[in-house]
Tab-separated table of N, CA and C in Angstrom:
chain	number	residue	atom	x	y	z
A	1	PRO	N	0.720	-1.246	-0.175
A	1	PRO	CA	0.066	0.088	0.161
A	1	PRO	C	1.121	1.264	0.092
A	2	ARG	N	0.314	2.121	-0.949
A	2	ARG	CA	0.854	3.622	-0.924
A	2	ARG	C	0.752	4.467	0.620
A	3	ASP	N	2.056	5.151	0.720
A	3	ASP	CA	1.827	5.919	2.086
A	3	ASP	C	0.833	7.011	1.651
A	4	ILE	N	0.558	7.745	2.753
A	4	ILE	CA	-0.439	8.503	2.847
A	4	ILE	C	-0.177	10.136	2.654
A	5	ASP	N	0.034	10.791	1.407
A	5	ASP	CA	0.452	12.336	1.562
A	5	ASP	C	-0.383	13.260	2.573
A	6	LEU	N	-1.677	13.198	2.193
A	6	LEU	CA	-2.371	13.963	2.762
A	6	LEU	C	-3.873	13.351	2.828
A	7	LEU	N	-4.535	13.998	3.839
A	7	LEU	CA	-5.792	12.795	4.285
A	7	LEU	C	-7.005	14.201	4.109
A	8	ASP	N	-7.921	14.175	3.345
A	8	ASP	CA	-8.785	15.178	3.497
A	8	ASP	C	-10.036	14.721	4.107
A	9	LEU	N	-9.938	15.675	5.121
A	9	LEU	CA	-11.300	15.118	6.276
A	9	LEU	C	-12.223	16.113	6.178
A	10	SER	N	-12.979	16.704	5.067
A	10	SER	CA	-13.430	17.837	4.828
A	10	SER	C	-14.817	17.496	5.164
A	11	HIS	N	-15.778	18.441	5.102
A	11	HIS	CA	-17.144	18.785	5.839
A	11	HIS	C	-18.082	17.608	5.280
A	12	TRP	N	-17.830	16.874	4.323
A	12	TRP	CA	-18.636	15.713	3.925
A	12	TRP	C	-18.357	14.390	4.870
A	13	ASN	N	-17.144	14.569	5.151
A	13	ASN	CA	-16.317	13.057	6.072
A	13	ASN	C	-17.026	12.971	7.548
A	14	THR	N	-17.575	11.998	7.801
A	14	THR	CA	-18.121	11.440	9.124
A	14	THR	C	-16.868	10.971	9.875
A	15	ILE	N	-16.201	11.163	10.923
A	15	ILE	CA	-15.452	10.587	11.653
A	15	ILE	C	-16.029	10.045	13.049
A	16	THR	N	-15.870	8.687	13.298
A	16	THR	CA	-16.431	8.216	14.374
A	16	THR	C	-15.400	7.804	15.548
A	17	ARG	N	-14.396	7.609	15.101
A	17	ARG	CA	-13.392	7.665	15.956
A	17	ARG	C	-11.742	8.200	15.581
A	18	TRP	N	-11.343	9.098	16.073
A	18	TRP	CA	-10.323	9.750	15.850
A	18	TRP	C	-9.213	8.975	15.936
A	19	ALA	N	-9.301	8.179	16.997
A	19	ALA	CA	-8.008	7.064	16.868
A	19	ALA	C	-7.772	6.293	15.473
A	20	ASP	N	-8.709	5.856	14.888
A	20	ASP	CA	-8.918	5.443	13.456
A	20	ASP	C	-8.177	6.224	12.321
A	21	VAL	N	-8.149	7.865	12.389
A	21	VAL	CA	-7.348	8.511	11.708
A	21	VAL	C	-6.026	8.462	11.893
A	22	PRO	N	-5.445	8.113	10.491
A	22	PRO	CA	-4.020	8.071	10.607
A	22	PRO	C	-2.947	9.354	10.757
A	23	HIS	N	-2.205	9.550	11.577
A	23	HIS	CA	-1.320	10.797	11.902
A	23	HIS	C	-0.522	10.764	10.633
A	24	VAL	N	-1.505	12.145	9.848
A	24	VAL	CA	-0.946	12.340	8.807
A	24	VAL	C	-1.204	14.077	8.495
A	25	PRO	N	-0.606	14.465	7.423
A	25	PRO	CA	-1.238	16.181	7.169
A	25	PRO	C	-2.473	15.776	6.754
A	26	ILE	N	-3.103	16.942	7.218
A	26	ILE	CA	-4.749	16.910	7.193
A	26	ILE	C	-5.240	18.319	6.635
A	27	VAL	N	-6.229	18.045	5.253
A	27	VAL	CA	-6.697	19.322	4.956
A	27	VAL	C	-8.120	19.189	5.339
A	28	HIS	N	-8.702	20.258	5.413
A	28	HIS	CA	-10.103	20.544	6.039
A	28	HIS	C	-10.758	21.925	5.435
A	29	ARG	N	-12.218	21.935	4.944
A	29	ARG	CA	-12.681	23.011	4.460
A	29	ARG	C	-12.789	23.956	5.506
A	30	VAL	N	-12.421	25.102	5.924
A	30	VAL	CA	-12.362	26.225	6.841
A	30	VAL	C	-13.609	27.252	6.799
A	31	ILE	N	-13.534	27.717	5.516
A	31	ILE	CA	-14.462	28.904	5.308
A	31	ILE	C	-15.318	28.189	4.069
A	32	THR	N	-16.749	28.738	4.257
A	32	THR	CA	-17.874	28.019	3.308
A	32	THR	C	-17.580	29.371	2.308
A	33	ASN	N	-18.320	28.710	1.134
A	33	ASN	CA	-18.497	29.854	0.026
A	33	ASN	C	-19.482	31.068	0.475
A	34	GLU	N	-20.205	30.628	1.740
A	34	GLU	CA	-21.055	31.911	2.247
A	34	GLU	C	-20.363	32.546	3.103
A	35	ASN	N	-18.925	32.494	3.374
A	35	ASN	CA	-18.114	33.161	4.272
A	35	ASN	C	-18.051	32.893	5.688
A	36	LYS	N	-18.900	31.874	5.915
A	36	LYS	CA	-18.930	31.194	7.422
A	36	LYS	C	-17.844	30.412	7.828
A	37	ILE	N	-17.703	30.053	8.835
A	37	ILE	CA	-16.718	28.780	9.250
A	37	ILE	C	-17.503	27.596	9.515
A	38	ASP	N	-16.655	26.612	8.376
A	38	ASP	CA	-17.445	25.389	8.367
A	38	ASP	C	-17.960	24.725	9.466
A	39	ASP	N	-19.176	24.370	9.713
A	39	ASP	CA	-19.477	23.612	11.298
A	39	ASP	C	-18.733	22.749	11.666
A	40	ARG	N	-18.372	21.775	10.794
A	40	ARG	CA	-17.428	20.536	11.313
A	40	ARG	C	-16.315	20.618	11.302
A	41	PHE	N	-15.556	21.975	10.648
A	41	PHE	CA	-14.085	22.264	11.038
A	41	PHE	C	-14.439	22.898	12.366
A	42	SER	N	-15.104	23.729	12.668
A	42	SER	CA	-15.563	24.441	14.036
A	42	SER	C	-15.584	23.432	14.938
A	43	SER	N	-16.444	22.346	15.074
A	43	SER	CA	-16.579	21.308	16.026
A	43	SER	C	-14.954	20.399	16.123
A	44	ARG	N	-14.406	20.435	15.297
A	44	ARG	CA	-13.287	19.469	15.050
A	44	ARG	C	-11.760	20.313	15.616
A	45	MET	N	-11.821	21.551	15.719
A	45	MET	CA	-10.418	22.394	15.764
A	45	MET	C	-10.050	21.671	17.005
A	46	GLY	N	-10.355	21.247	18.180
A	46	GLY	CA	-9.896	21.119	19.141
A	46	GLY	C	-9.013	19.970	18.947
A	47	VAL	N	-9.555	18.999	18.450
A	47	VAL	CA	-8.889	17.616	17.992
A	47	VAL	C	-7.833	17.739	17.093
A	48	ILE	N	-8.299	18.531	15.950
A	48	ILE	CA	-6.887	18.667	15.066
A	48	ILE	C	-5.880	19.768	15.621
A	49	ALA	N	-5.732	20.545	16.479
A	49	ALA	CA	-5.041	21.092	17.023
A	49	ALA	C	-4.012	20.159	18.044
A	50	SER	N	-4.778	19.301	19.004
A	50	SER	CA	-4.154	18.285	19.704
A	50	SER	C	-3.611	17.093	19.200
A	51	ARG	N	-3.706	17.137	18.126
A	51	ARG	CA	-2.984	16.127	17.135
A	51	ARG	C	-1.400	16.512	16.596
A	52	HIS	N	-1.607	17.445	16.564
A	52	HIS	CA	-0.127	18.276	16.310
A	52	HIS	C	0.077	17.788	14.561
A	53	GLU	N	-0.496	17.238	13.874
A	53	GLU	CA	0.099	16.944	12.336
A	53	GLU	C	-0.158	18.402	11.764
A	54	LEU	N	0.546	18.535	10.546
A	54	LEU	CA	0.462	19.534	9.742
A	54	LEU	C	-1.059	19.679	9.355
A	55	PHE	N	-1.607	20.906	9.495
A	55	PHE	CA	-2.675	20.767	9.150
A	55	PHE	C	-3.041	22.356	7.963
A	56	GLY	N	-3.781	21.697	6.681
A	56	GLY	CA	-3.954	22.668	5.928
A	56	GLY	C	-5.477	22.772	5.469
A	57	GLY	N	-5.886	23.892	5.618
A	57	GLY	CA	-7.154	24.162	5.452
A	57	GLY	C	-7.407	24.838	3.848
A	58	TYR	N	-8.814	24.969	3.565
A	58	TYR	CA	-9.063	25.511	2.327
A	58	TYR	C	-10.069	26.483	2.543
A	59	VAL	N	-10.480	27.358	1.676
A	59	VAL	CA	-11.481	28.142	1.355
A	59	VAL	C	-12.074	28.346	-0.061
A	60	VAL	N	-13.401	27.674	0.011
A	60	VAL	CA	-13.928	27.684	-1.374
A	60	VAL	C	-14.215	29.450	-1.702
A	61	LEU	N	-13.424	30.108	-2.674
A	61	LEU	CA	-13.616	31.345	-3.171
A	61	LEU	C	-15.111	31.430	-3.766
A	62	ALA	N	-15.575	32.684	-3.566
A	62	ALA	CA	-17.033	33.099	-3.782
A	62	ALA	C	-16.779	34.612	-4.680
A	63	PRO	N	-17.381	34.814	-5.768
A	63	PRO	CA	-17.227	36.200	-5.984
A	63	PRO	C	-18.119	36.955	-5.386
A	64	GLY	N	-17.063	38.226	-5.073
A	64	GLY	CA	-17.769	39.539	-4.581
A	64	GLY	C	-17.551	39.475	-2.793
A	65	ILE	N	-16.776	38.607	-2.517
A	65	ILE	CA	-16.611	38.329	-1.001
A	65	ILE	C	-15.338	37.722	-0.877
A	66	VAL	N	-14.201	37.840	-1.537
A	66	VAL	CA	-12.817	37.205	-1.512
A	66	VAL	C	-12.196	37.583	-0.769
A	67	GLU	N	-12.109	39.023	-0.713
A	67	GLU	CA	-11.411	39.604	0.408
A	67	GLU	C	-11.528	39.304	1.870
A	68	THR	N	-12.867	39.451	2.400
A	68	THR	CA	-13.549	38.764	3.645
A	68	THR	C	-13.235	37.488	3.759
A	69	GLN	N	-13.229	36.937	2.601
A	69	GLN	CA	-13.347	35.463	3.213
A	69	GLN	C	-11.682	34.896	3.377
A	70	ILE	N	-10.834	35.976	2.618
A	70	ILE	CA	-8.951	35.098	3.028
A	70	ILE	C	-8.918	35.886	4.485
A	71	ASP	N	-9.329	36.960	4.699
A	71	ASP	CA	-9.329	37.376	6.229
A	71	ASP	C	-10.025	36.348	7.278
A	72	ASN	N	-10.921	35.859	7.122
A	72	ASN	CA	-11.777	35.327	7.997
A	72	ASN	C	-11.256	33.636	7.891
A	73	TYR	N	-10.553	33.651	6.689
A	73	TYR	CA	-9.960	32.057	6.831
A	73	TYR	C	-8.762	32.200	7.450
A	74	ALA	N	-7.872	33.146	7.239
A	74	ALA	CA	-6.679	33.345	8.316
A	74	ALA	C	-6.972	33.549	9.702
A	75	SER	N	-7.972	33.936	10.006
A	75	SER	CA	-8.456	34.335	11.569
A	75	SER	C	-8.419	32.914	12.118
A	76	ALA	N	-9.512	32.069	11.369
A	76	ALA	CA	-10.029	30.685	11.899
A	76	ALA	C	-8.472	29.998	12.047
A	77	MET	N	-7.759	29.973	10.992
A	77	MET	CA	-6.656	29.039	10.458
A	77	MET	C	-5.648	29.126	12.128
A	78	SER	N	-5.415	30.462	12.348
A	78	SER	CA	-4.569	30.863	13.280
A	78	SER	C	-4.266	30.311	14.568
A	79	SER	N	-5.287	29.541	14.718
A	79	SER	CA	-5.311	28.431	16.296
A	79	SER	C	-4.763	26.974	15.705
A	80	VAL	N	-4.626	26.575	14.432
A	80	VAL	CA	-4.354	25.299	14.053
A	80	VAL	C	-3.118	25.578	12.865
A	81	TRP	N	-3.143	26.056	12.377
A	81	TRP	CA	-1.988	26.375	11.550
A	81	TRP	C	-0.585	26.404	11.677
A	82	ARG	N	-0.026	25.606	11.307
A	82	ARG	CA	1.251	25.376	11.780
A	82	ARG	C	2.667	25.582	10.892
A	83	ASN	N	3.507	26.617	10.933
A	83	ASN	CA	4.520	26.373	9.939
A	83	ASN	C	5.015	25.476	9.253
A	84	GLY	N	5.316	25.450	8.020
A	84	GLY	CA	5.635	24.164	7.216
A	84	GLY	C	4.143	23.526	6.451
A	85	ALA	N	3.007	24.032	7.079
A	85	ALA	CA	1.749	23.212	6.524
A	85	ALA	C	1.520	24.417	5.261
A	86	PHE	N	0.544	23.915	4.335
A	86	PHE	CA	0.103	24.421	3.125
A	86	PHE	C	-1.370	24.996	3.460
A	87	THR	N	-2.259	25.940	2.669
A	87	THR	CA	-3.146	26.270	2.807
A	87	THR	C	-3.698	26.211	1.261
A	88	GLN	N	-4.925	26.107	0.928
A	88	GLN	CA	-5.205	25.877	-0.310
A	88	GLN	C	-6.380	26.993	-0.835
A	89	LEU	N	-6.386	27.421	-1.918
A	89	LEU	CA	-7.837	28.239	-2.291
A	89	LEU	C	-8.022	27.471	-3.334
A	90	ASP	N	-9.591	27.244	-3.220
A	90	ASP	CA	-10.365	26.362	-3.705
A	90	ASP	C	-11.264	27.350	-4.810
A	91	VAL	N	-10.807	27.271	-6.359
A	91	VAL	CA	-11.349	28.367	-7.188
A	91	VAL	C	-12.271	27.338	-7.945
A	92	GLU	N	-13.509	27.110	-7.889
A	92	GLU	CA	-14.239	26.434	-8.773
A	92	GLU	C	-15.857	26.817	-8.609
A	93	PRO	N	-16.707	26.817	-9.470
A	93	PRO	CA	-17.901	27.333	-9.269
A	93	PRO	C	-18.786	26.427	-8.852
A	94	TRP	N	-18.631	25.841	-7.384
A	94	TRP	CA	-19.333	24.923	-6.541
A	94	TRP	C	-20.723	25.534	-6.398
A	95	ASP	N	-21.573	24.430	-6.498
A	95	ASP	CA	-22.958	24.629	-6.121
A	95	ASP	C	-23.657	26.000	-6.851
A	96	GLY	N	-23.293	26.404	-8.123
A	96	GLY	CA	-24.207	27.478	-8.550
A	96	GLY	C	-23.394	28.932	-8.019
A	97	ILE	N	-22.327	28.891	-6.999
A	97	ILE	CA	-21.854	30.058	-6.597
A	97	ILE	C	-21.129	31.219	-7.283
A	98	GLY	N	-20.743	30.718	-8.804
A	98	GLY	CA	-19.864	31.694	-9.552
A	98	GLY	C	-18.753	31.207	-9.356
A	99	LEU	N	-18.380	31.694	-10.565
A	99	LEU	CA	-16.647	32.081	-10.822
A	99	LEU	C	-16.070	33.490	-10.527
A	100	ILE	N	-15.245	33.183	-9.474
A	100	ILE	CA	-14.229	34.518	-9.279
A	100	ILE	C	-13.623	34.942	-10.496
A	101	SER	N	-13.435	36.465	-10.572
A	101	SER	CA	-12.871	37.053	-11.589
A	101	SER	C	-11.006	36.665	-11.629
A	102	ALA	N	-10.401	37.042	-12.451
A	102	ALA	CA	-8.930	37.356	-12.548
A	102	ALA	C	-8.520	37.932	-11.561
A	103	ALA	N	-8.821	39.166	-11.580
A	103	ALA	CA	-8.632	40.046	-10.431
A	103	ALA	C	-8.719	39.667	-9.403
A	104	GLU	N	-9.712	39.223	-8.778
A	104	GLU	CA	-10.042	38.515	-7.290
A	104	GLU	C	-9.171	37.374	-7.074
A	105	LEU	N	-9.072	36.835	-8.166
A	105	LEU	CA	-7.832	35.781	-7.992
A	105	LEU	C	-6.612	36.094	-7.507
A	106	ASP	N	-6.026	37.162	-8.391
A	106	ASP	CA	-4.789	37.965	-7.997
A	106	ASP	C	-5.108	38.604	-6.834
A	107	MET	N	-5.602	39.431	-6.236
A	107	MET	CA	-6.030	39.752	-4.871
A	107	MET	C	-5.887	38.940	-3.807
A	108	ALA	N	-6.729	37.401	-4.035
A	108	ALA	CA	-6.542	36.417	-2.894
A	108	ALA	C	-5.432	35.876	-2.697
A	109	ILE	N	-4.803	35.613	-3.926
A	109	ILE	CA	-3.051	34.927	-3.816
A	109	ILE	C	-2.381	36.138	-2.857
A	110	GLU	N	-2.180	37.377	-3.320
A	110	GLU	CA	-1.645	38.436	-2.635
A	110	GLU	C	-1.949	38.582	-1.011
A	111	ARG	N	-3.062	38.753	-1.039
A	111	ARG	CA	-3.736	38.674	0.441
A	111	ARG	C	-3.424	37.597	1.466
A	112	HIS	N	-3.389	36.397	0.684
A	112	HIS	CA	-2.976	35.060	1.373
A	112	HIS	C	-1.493	35.261	1.724
A	113	ALA	N	-0.747	35.825	0.944
A	113	ALA	CA	0.939	35.792	1.133
A	113	ALA	C	1.034	36.756	2.294
A	114	ARG	N	0.183	37.697	2.223
A	114	ARG	CA	0.304	38.853	3.617
A	114	ARG	C	-0.087	37.865	4.943
A	115	HIS	N	-1.131	37.305	5.100
A	115	HIS	CA	-1.431	36.293	6.251
A	115	HIS	C	-0.367	35.222	6.454
A	116	PHE	N	-0.111	34.546	5.560
A	116	PHE	CA	0.850	33.186	5.977
A	116	PHE	C	2.149	33.313	5.386
A	117	GLY	N	2.917	34.229	4.576
A	117	GLY	CA	4.038	34.651	4.237
A	117	GLY	C	3.694	33.646	2.692
A	118	PRO	N	5.210	33.666	1.987
A	118	PRO	CA	5.085	33.337	0.527
A	118	PRO	C	5.380	31.602	0.587
A	119	GLY	N	4.837	31.108	-0.596
A	119	GLY	CA	5.262	29.552	-0.700
A	119	GLY	C	4.499	28.487	0.519
A	120	ARG	N	3.400	29.138	0.741
A	120	ARG	CA	2.504	28.415	1.576
A	120	ARG	C	1.015	27.857	0.903
A	121	LEU	N	0.997	28.468	0.072
A	121	LEU	CA	-0.057	28.444	-1.062
A	121	LEU	C	-0.202	27.310	-2.258
A	122	ILE	N	-1.485	26.725	-2.360
A	122	ILE	CA	-1.688	25.794	-3.556
A	122	ILE	C	-3.216	26.366	-3.920
A	123	VAL	N	-3.328	26.246	-5.247
A	123	VAL	CA	-4.510	26.581	-5.873
A	123	VAL	C	-5.184	25.484	-6.408
A	124	TYR	N	-6.385	25.040	-6.119
A	124	TYR	CA	-7.186	23.853	-6.606
A	124	TYR	C	-8.285	24.702	-7.459
A	125	MET	N	-7.585	24.039	-9.035
A	125	MET	CA	-8.925	24.695	-9.966
A	125	MET	C	-9.012	23.489	-11.125
A	126	ASN	N	-10.094	23.403	-11.907
A	126	ASN	CA	-9.868	22.372	-12.730
A	126	ASN	C	-10.110	23.394	-14.240
A	127	PRO	N	-8.882	22.951	-14.638
A	127	PRO	CA	-8.867	23.888	-16.122
A	127	PRO	C	-9.659	23.158	-17.066
A	128	TYR	N	-10.767	22.040	-17.104
A	128	TYR	CA	-11.786	21.968	-18.107
A	128	TYR	C	-13.040	22.661	-17.624
A	129	VAL	N	-13.023	23.019	-16.524
A	129	VAL	CA	-14.402	24.228	-15.971
A	129	VAL	C	-13.888	25.420	-16.156
A	130	THR	N	-12.785	26.036	-15.928
A	130	THR	CA	-12.254	27.629	-15.885
A	130	THR	C	-11.301	27.757	-16.663
A	131	PRO	N	-11.231	27.548	-18.087
A	131	PRO	CA	-10.244	27.653	-18.957
A	131	PRO	C	-9.458	28.877	-19.199
A	132	ASP	N	-10.548	29.905	-19.086
A	132	ASP	CA	-9.804	31.260	-18.961
A	132	ASP	C	-9.139	31.700	-18.069
A	133	LEU	N	-9.750	31.297	-16.696
A	133	LEU	CA	-9.142	31.699	-15.466
A	133	LEU	C	-8.135	31.124	-15.001
A	134	TRP	N	-7.919	29.453	-15.974
A	134	TRP	CA	-6.909	29.040	-15.509
A	134	TRP	C	-5.611	29.445	-16.135
A	135	GLN	N	-5.557	29.701	-17.606
A	135	GLN	CA	-4.518	30.400	-18.456
A	135	GLN	C	-4.245	31.865	-17.627
A	136	HIS	N	-5.144	32.125	-16.928
A	136	HIS	CA	-4.501	33.626	-16.422
A	136	HIS	C	-3.524	33.486	-15.126
A	137	PHE	N	-4.141	32.398	-14.041
A	137	PHE	CA	-3.691	31.869	-13.143
A	137	PHE	C	-2.051	31.280	-13.593
A	138	VAL	N	-2.032	30.374	-14.255
A	138	VAL	CA	-0.534	29.561	-14.753
A	138	VAL	C	0.518	30.715	-15.288
A	139	THR	N	-0.069	31.608	-16.070
A	139	THR	CA	0.628	32.987	-16.733
A	139	THR	C	1.162	33.859	-15.562
A	140	THR	N	0.275	34.287	-14.876
A	140	THR	CA	0.423	35.313	-13.621
A	140	THR	C	1.022	34.635	-12.473
A	141	HIS	N	0.813	33.574	-12.210
A	141	HIS	CA	1.721	32.887	-10.917
A	141	HIS	C	1.972	31.700	-11.002
A	142	PRO	N	3.076	31.658	-12.176
A	142	PRO	CA	3.459	30.187	-12.344
A	142	PRO	C	4.500	29.641	-11.486
A	143	ASP	N	4.605	29.911	-10.407
A	143	ASP	CA	5.514	29.375	-9.135
A	143	ASP	C	4.557	28.818	-8.342
A	144	VAL	N	3.093	28.921	-8.122
A	144	VAL	CA	1.981	28.740	-7.299
A	144	VAL	C	1.715	27.336	-7.612
A	145	PRO	N	2.093	26.218	-6.761
A	145	PRO	CA	1.520	25.015	-6.795
A	145	PRO	C	0.218	25.014	-7.187
A	146	ARG	N	-0.287	24.137	-8.209
A	146	ARG	CA	-1.591	23.817	-8.229
A	146	ARG	C	-2.107	22.114	-8.596
A	147	TRP	N	-3.351	22.334	-7.985
A	147	TRP	CA	-3.762	21.055	-7.760
A	147	TRP	C	-5.212	20.699	-8.974
A	148	VAL	N	-5.258	19.973	-9.569
A	148	VAL	CA	-6.618	19.324	-10.598
A	148	VAL	C	-7.238	18.306	-10.032
A	149	PRO	N	-8.386	18.198	-10.012
A	149	PRO	CA	-9.210	17.116	-9.615
A	149	PRO	C	-9.068	15.816	-10.263
A	150	GLY	N	-9.259	14.979	-9.507
A	150	GLY	CA	-8.829	13.561	-10.257
A	150	GLY	C	-9.400	12.385	-9.368
A	151	TYR	N	-10.089	11.676	-10.240
A	151	TYR	CA	-10.626	10.561	-9.508
A	151	TYR	C	-10.176	8.838	-10.477
A	152	ARG	N	-9.708	9.055	-11.582
A	152	ARG	CA	-9.495	7.958	-12.363
A	152	ARG	C	-7.650	8.195	-12.667
A	153	PRO	N	-7.431	6.587	-12.816
A	153	PRO	CA	-5.993	6.834	-13.409
A	153	PRO	C	-5.863	7.723	-14.620
A	154	GLU	N	-6.546	7.684	-15.681
A	154	GLU	CA	-6.408	8.708	-16.662
A	154	GLU	C	-6.069	10.003	-16.173
A	155	ASP	N	-6.627	10.320	-14.993
A	155	ASP	CA	-6.655	11.710	-14.524
A	155	ASP	C	-5.375	12.263	-14.197
A	156	HIS	N	-4.000	11.007	-14.215
A	156	HIS	CA	-2.792	11.353	-14.157
A	156	HIS	C	-2.138	12.434	-15.197
A	157	GLU	N	-2.622	11.905	-16.459
A	157	GLU	CA	-2.332	12.353	-17.712
A	157	GLU	C	-2.719	13.826	-17.881
A	158	LYS	N	-3.827	14.046	-17.270
A	158	LYS	CA	-4.276	15.747	-17.278
A	158	LYS	C	-3.486	16.236	-16.082
A	159	ALA	N	-3.429	15.945	-15.221
A	159	ALA	CA	-2.413	16.572	-14.318
A	159	ALA	C	-1.089	17.107	-15.069
A	160	GLU	N	-0.783	15.978	-15.865
A	160	GLU	CA	0.703	16.025	-16.188
A	160	GLU	C	0.849	17.091	-17.336
A	161	ARG	N	-0.359	16.895	-18.167
A	161	ARG	CA	-0.457	18.044	-19.218
A	161	ARG	C	-0.793	19.306	-18.754
A	162	TYR	N	-1.179	19.637	-17.565
A	162	TYR	CA	-1.246	21.159	-17.062
A	162	TYR	C	-0.308	21.188	-15.936
A	163	ASP	N	0.725	20.771	-15.919
A	163	ASP	CA	1.750	20.363	-14.810
A	163	ASP	C	1.395	21.088	-13.563
A	164	ALA	N	0.436	19.875	-13.375
A	164	ALA	CA	-0.300	20.171	-11.853
A	164	ALA	C	-0.142	18.826	-11.028
A	165	THR	N	-0.559	18.744	-9.940
A	165	THR	CA	-0.885	17.244	-8.968
A	165	THR	C	-2.402	17.220	-8.898
A	166	ILE	N	-2.648	16.003	-8.849
A	166	ILE	CA	-3.884	15.425	-8.493
A	166	ILE	C	-4.463	15.708	-7.032
A	167	HIS	N	-5.488	16.397	-6.760
A	167	HIS	CA	-5.737	16.447	-5.360
A	167	HIS	C	-6.563	15.718	-4.842
A	168	GLN	N	-7.489	15.201	-5.593
A	168	GLN	CA	-8.400	14.002	-4.695
A	168	GLN	C	-7.800	12.407	-5.881
A	169	TRP	N	-8.199	11.706	-4.929
A	169	TRP	CA	-7.981	10.129	-5.283
A	169	TRP	C	-9.056	9.250	-4.762
A	170	SER	N	-9.630	8.425	-5.716
A	170	SER	CA	-10.699	7.476	-4.956
A	170	SER	C	-10.522	6.213	-5.251
């Protein structure tokens, strides 16, 4: 079996026994697209902090509120984020929330760096869903690591084609 690099314990995952969760870097949604702290993250913060893994949160960016989302995200992450961990900006038009603009993405990346320092960011985006924003992102921010969704073995080819890493694997 392959070592686990990262475990996504997002809002849709139920945890019945924390003792069964491996001690590996964890990612969890922190701020919703409604700019609220995720309920499950809020209830799990104490356990996440006590486990001492590297913790990577993410925020699903929504048009018109990106600036306050990044500020709220940084505030919520302050008690669990550890130096060396990453954070993720999720740039997808999930559940009909709409797609952020290129200017909002640029501002989010810059504001994120002010809160967390350089080199801590990963951007999650699907180049098939957001081709124009993807092109802007890779041209304007070539050094920011990027994740693309992937559920099937053939998705590795997509990741290679877009010089990205697969975020999700089932």
